[in-house]
Amino acid sequence: GQQLNQSPQSMFIQEGEDVSMNCTSSSIFNTWLWYKQDPGEGPVLLIALYKAGELTSNGRLTAQFGITRKDSFLNISASIPSDVGIYFCAGQRFMTTDSWGKFQFGAGTQVVVTP
Amino acid sequence: DAGVIQSPRHEVTEMGQEVTLRCKPISGHDYLFWYRQTMMRGLELLIYFNNNVPIDDSGMPEDRFSAKMPNASFSTLKIQPSEPRDSAVYFCASSSTGPNTGELFFGEGSRLTVL
């Protein structure tokens, strides 16, 4: 199950507004991933982060790997109706070969964009 | 490029019946994951394979669940006998070691309803 704290749980915003969400953990992570899931579909990878402090953009999306390596942030600028969906963070700790690939997921942030 | 392919997309069955879900990972990926998603528990890792070998099945709910990966391009998740509480969306995901280590790609999911 989820061991990451993702907030907010939901957001209702107007088209054109910016959106910010974050994930925090008590553990240090080596990788942060951000996904978007549309209804009836699988999560789609938006951004991958591999270094503390890293700031990566994908169009109107920007994500940052926190300096403490215990958090990550996702921003969506100038939201549009198709930004509606659930956004998930996922963190990975690399400890040993057996631990590689075991991602922990946040509970998701539901984004609703009104015209 | 073909992504992760899952079948069936939807399955409705009666309690006690056997259910088999199928997954074809992205070609060249050496890790395969089975997740279950519910409203209450979010995304849960059930089991994952590396080079067709099960590495961690600690997330498998109980003995009614089993997973196999007979070759690099095919995996199954079987539930026998199925119960109503197994109703969920089951996702298969794959990833590969390499420069972009840790990018996890999901299929579109198999929505299971057990009556």
Short mmCIF file of C-alpha atoms in Angstrom, two decimals:
data_model
loop_
_atom_site.label_atom_id
_atom_site.label_comp_id
_atom_site.label_asym_id
_atom_site.label_seq_id
_atom_site.Cartn_x
_atom_site.Cartn_y
_atom_site.Cartn_z
CA GLY A 1 0.00 0.00 0.00
CA GLN A 2 0.90 3.66 -0.05
CA GLN A 3 3.60 4.88 2.27
CA LEU A 4 3.98 8.29 0.74
CA ASN A 5 2.01 11.31 1.86
CA GLN A 6 0.61 13.04 -1.19
CA SER A 7 -1.28 16.30 -0.94
CA PRO A 8 -3.65 17.76 -1.61
CA GLN A 9 -6.11 14.92 -2.02
CA SER A 10 -8.11 16.91 -4.54
CA MET A 11 -8.07 20.28 -6.25
CA PHE A 12 -10.81 22.21 -8.00
CA ILE A 13 -9.35 24.96 -10.13
CA GLN A 14 -10.32 27.24 -12.95
CA GLU A 15 -8.86 26.94 -16.39
CA GLY A 16 -5.69 28.97 -16.63
CA GLU A 17 -4.70 28.60 -13.00
CA ASP A 18 -1.53 26.90 -11.83
CA VAL A 19 -1.62 23.65 -9.86
CA SER A 20 0.86 22.45 -7.26
CA MET A 21 1.03 19.15 -5.45
CA ASN A 22 3.65 17.33 -3.44
CA CYS A 23 4.70 14.06 -1.93
CA THR A 24 6.66 13.53 1.25
CA SER A 25 8.18 10.53 2.92
CA SER A 26 10.11 9.66 6.04
CA SER A 27 12.50 7.66 3.86
CA ILE A 28 15.15 8.85 1.44
CA PHE A 29 14.46 8.04 -2.18
CA ASN A 30 16.75 7.70 -5.17
CA THR A 31 14.04 8.11 -7.78
CA TRP A 32 10.79 10.03 -8.01
CA LEU A 33 8.23 9.48 -10.72
CA TRP A 34 5.07 11.43 -11.47
CA TYR A 35 2.12 9.84 -13.25
CA LYS A 36 -1.27 10.93 -14.56
CA GLN A 37 -4.19 8.54 -14.71
CA ASP A 38 -7.32 9.17 -16.74
CA PRO A 39 -10.55 7.28 -15.95
CA GLY A 40 -10.44 3.71 -17.21
CA GLU A 41 -6.79 3.95 -18.20
CA GLY A 42 -3.45 3.03 -16.72
CA PRO A 43 -1.09 5.56 -15.14
CA VAL A 44 1.01 7.38 -17.73
CA LEU A 45 4.50 8.48 -16.82
CA LEU A 46 4.91 12.26 -16.93
CA ILE A 47 8.30 13.01 -15.40
CA ALA A 48 11.16 11.00 -13.88
CA LEU A 49 13.64 12.49 -11.40
CA TYR A 50 16.93 10.90 -10.38
CA LYS A 51 19.00 13.51 -8.53
CA ALA A 52 18.38 15.58 -5.42
CA GLY A 53 17.55 19.14 -6.44
CA GLU A 54 16.80 18.15 -10.01
CA LEU A 55 14.18 20.30 -11.73
CA THR A 56 12.64 18.81 -14.86
CA SER A 57 9.97 20.13 -17.18
CA ASN A 58 7.65 18.44 -19.64
CA GLY A 59 5.63 21.09 -21.42
CA ARG A 60 3.51 22.87 -18.83
CA LEU A 61 4.56 20.37 -16.18
CA THR A 62 7.52 20.93 -13.87
CA ALA A 63 8.68 18.55 -11.17
CA GLN A 64 11.43 18.82 -8.61
CA PHE A 65 13.35 16.26 -6.59
CA GLY A 66 13.61 17.70 -3.09
CA ILE A 67 17.03 18.50 -1.66
CA THR A 68 16.40 16.30 1.36
CA ARG A 69 15.49 13.44 -1.02
CA LYS A 70 12.37 12.91 1.05
CA ASP A 71 9.98 14.91 -1.07
CA SER A 72 9.02 15.88 -4.58
CA PHE A 73 6.79 18.51 -6.14
CA LEU A 74 4.76 18.72 -9.32
CA ASN A 75 3.49 21.96 -10.81
CA ILE A 76 1.12 22.40 -13.73
CA SER A 77 1.06 25.86 -15.22
CA ALA A 78 -1.87 27.46 -17.03
CA SER A 79 -4.18 24.49 -16.56
CA ILE A 80 -6.49 23.37 -19.37
CA PRO A 81 -9.51 21.05 -19.27
CA SER A 82 -7.52 18.01 -20.40
CA ASP A 83 -5.37 18.28 -17.26
CA VAL A 84 -8.28 16.67 -15.41
CA GLY A 85 -7.28 13.37 -13.86
CA ILE A 86 -5.51 11.79 -10.92
CA TYR A 87 -1.83 12.51 -10.45
CA PHE A 88 0.34 10.04 -8.58
CA CYS A 89 3.82 10.28 -7.21
CA ALA A 90 6.02 7.22 -6.81
CA GLY A 91 9.29 6.92 -4.95
CA GLN A 92 11.95 4.26 -5.12
CA ARG A 93 14.70 3.40 -2.71
CA PHE A 94 17.58 1.42 -4.12
CA MET A 95 19.02 -0.73 -1.39
CA THR A 96 19.96 -4.06 -2.87
CA THR A 97 19.27 -5.93 -6.05
CA ASP A 98 16.17 -7.38 -4.38
CA SER A 99 14.88 -3.93 -3.50
CA TRP A 100 15.30 -2.40 -6.91
CA GLY A 101 12.05 -1.59 -8.60
CA LYS A 102 9.83 -1.59 -5.54
CA PHE A 103 8.10 1.75 -5.86
CA GLN A 104 5.89 3.23 -3.19
CA PHE A 105 2.95 5.22 -4.49
CA GLY A 106 1.12 8.21 -3.13
CA ALA A 107 -2.67 8.11 -2.80
CA GLY A 108 -3.10 10.50 -5.70
CA THR A 109 -4.29 14.06 -6.24
CA GLN A 110 -7.59 14.44 -8.08
CA VAL A 111 -7.48 17.53 -10.29
CA VAL A 112 -10.68 19.03 -11.62
CA VAL A 113 -10.46 21.94 -14.04
CA THR A 114 -13.51 24.09 -14.67
CA PRO A 115 -13.80 26.31 -17.75
CA ASP B 1 6.01 1.46 -30.12
CA ALA B 2 3.80 -1.08 -28.38
CA GLY B 3 3.38 -0.48 -24.70
CA VAL B 4 2.47 -2.96 -22.02
CA ILE B 5 -0.46 -5.02 -23.27
CA GLN B 6 -2.99 -6.52 -20.90
CA SER B 7 -5.98 -8.74 -21.44
CA PRO B 8 -8.83 -8.91 -20.84
CA ARG B 9 -9.68 -5.22 -20.29
CA HIS B 10 -12.81 -6.19 -18.43
CA GLU B 11 -13.79 -9.41 -16.70
CA VAL B 12 -17.01 -10.14 -14.87
CA THR B 13 -17.20 -13.47 -13.14
CA GLU B 14 -19.01 -15.23 -10.34
CA MET B 15 -17.55 -16.00 -6.98
CA GLY B 16 -15.61 -19.25 -7.00
CA GLN B 17 -14.59 -19.05 -10.63
CA GLU B 18 -11.00 -19.02 -11.79
CA VAL B 19 -9.70 -15.77 -13.28
CA THR B 20 -6.59 -15.45 -15.43
CA LEU B 21 -5.17 -12.07 -16.35
CA ARG B 22 -2.50 -11.75 -19.01
CA CYS B 23 0.32 -9.34 -19.67
CA LYS B 24 2.84 -8.73 -22.41
CA PRO B 25 5.60 -6.38 -21.21
CA ILE B 26 7.45 -3.92 -23.38
CA SER B 27 10.01 -5.76 -25.47
CA GLY B 28 13.45 -5.64 -23.88
CA HIS B 29 12.21 -4.84 -20.39
CA ASP B 30 13.60 -7.19 -17.79
CA TYR B 31 11.32 -6.27 -14.88
CA LEU B 32 7.60 -7.03 -14.74
CA PHE B 33 5.23 -5.95 -11.99
CA TRP B 34 1.65 -6.78 -11.07
CA TYR B 35 -0.29 -4.11 -9.19
CA ARG B 36 -3.83 -3.96 -7.87
CA GLN B 37 -5.73 -0.68 -7.59
CA THR B 38 -8.76 -0.07 -5.42
CA MET B 39 -10.36 3.08 -4.09
CA MET B 40 -9.63 2.08 -0.53
CA ARG B 41 -6.02 0.94 -0.85
CA GLY B 42 -4.77 2.69 -3.97
CA LEU B 43 -2.00 1.01 -5.95
CA GLU B 44 -0.60 -2.10 -4.28
CA LEU B 45 2.35 -4.10 -5.56
CA LEU B 46 1.43 -7.76 -5.67
CA ILE B 47 4.53 -9.37 -7.17
CA TYR B 48 7.41 -8.56 -9.44
CA PHE B 49 9.75 -10.53 -11.68
CA ASN B 50 13.28 -9.94 -12.88
CA ASN B 51 14.37 -11.87 -15.95
CA ASN B 52 11.28 -14.07 -15.57
CA VAL B 53 12.14 -15.00 -11.97
CA PRO B 54 9.78 -13.94 -9.16
CA ILE B 55 11.72 -11.65 -6.83
CA ASP B 56 9.15 -10.52 -4.29
CA ASP B 57 5.66 -11.91 -3.88
CA SER B 58 5.06 -10.53 -0.41
CA GLY B 59 2.19 -8.41 -1.72
CA MET B 60 0.17 -11.35 -2.95
CA PRO B 61 -2.92 -11.35 -0.74
CA GLU B 62 -3.21 -15.08 -0.17
CA ASP B 63 -2.72 -18.48 -1.69
CA ARG B 64 -5.63 -17.96 -4.03
CA PHE B 65 -3.36 -15.65 -6.03
CA SER B 66 -0.54 -16.95 -8.18
CA ALA B 67 1.60 -15.43 -10.92
CA LYS B 68 3.87 -16.91 -13.54
CA MET B 69 6.24 -15.60 -16.16
CA PRO B 70 7.13 -18.49 -18.47
CA ASN B 71 9.12 -16.26 -20.83
CA ALA B 72 10.27 -12.69 -21.28
CA SER B 73 7.18 -11.66 -23.22
CA PHE B 74 4.34 -13.11 -21.19
CA SER B 75 3.03 -13.23 -17.65
CA THR B 76 -0.19 -14.34 -16.01
CA LEU B 77 -1.90 -13.53 -12.74
CA LYS B 78 -4.38 -16.15 -11.63
CA ILE B 79 -7.00 -16.01 -8.93
CA GLN B 80 -8.57 -19.28 -7.92
CA PRO B 81 -11.17 -19.31 -6.51
CA SER B 82 -12.18 -15.70 -6.96
CA GLU B 83 -14.07 -13.75 -4.29
CA PRO B 84 -16.02 -10.48 -4.44
CA ARG B 85 -13.30 -8.69 -2.47
CA ASP B 86 -10.92 -9.40 -5.35
CA SER B 87 -12.83 -6.89 -7.47
CA ALA B 88 -10.31 -4.26 -8.53
CA VAL B 89 -8.28 -3.03 -11.46
CA TYR B 90 -5.17 -5.10 -11.97
CA PHE B 91 -2.24 -3.43 -13.69
CA CYS B 92 0.83 -4.92 -15.23
CA ALA B 93 3.91 -2.72 -15.56
CA SER B 94 7.40 -3.20 -16.91
CA SER B 95 10.75 -1.48 -16.74
CA SER B 96 14.35 -2.04 -17.70
CA THR B 97 17.75 -1.48 -16.18
CA GLY B 98 19.84 1.04 -18.02
CA PRO B 99 20.45 4.79 -18.29
CA ASN B 100 16.87 5.60 -17.38
CA THR B 101 16.67 3.13 -14.55
CA GLY B 102 13.43 3.20 -12.69
CA GLU B 103 10.94 4.32 -15.34
CA LEU B 104 7.90 2.18 -14.81
CA PHE B 105 5.42 1.80 -17.68
CA PHE B 106 1.88 0.59 -17.02
CA GLY B 107 -0.62 -1.26 -19.16
CA GLU B 108 -4.21 -0.09 -19.43
CA GLY B 109 -5.34 -2.50 -16.74
CA SER B 110 -7.80 -5.34 -16.36
CA ARG B 111 -10.96 -4.39 -14.49
CA LEU B 112 -12.19 -7.42 -12.56
CA THR B 113 -15.65 -7.68 -11.08
CA VAL B 114 -16.46 -10.73 -8.99
CA LEU B 115 -20.16 -11.12 -8.27
#
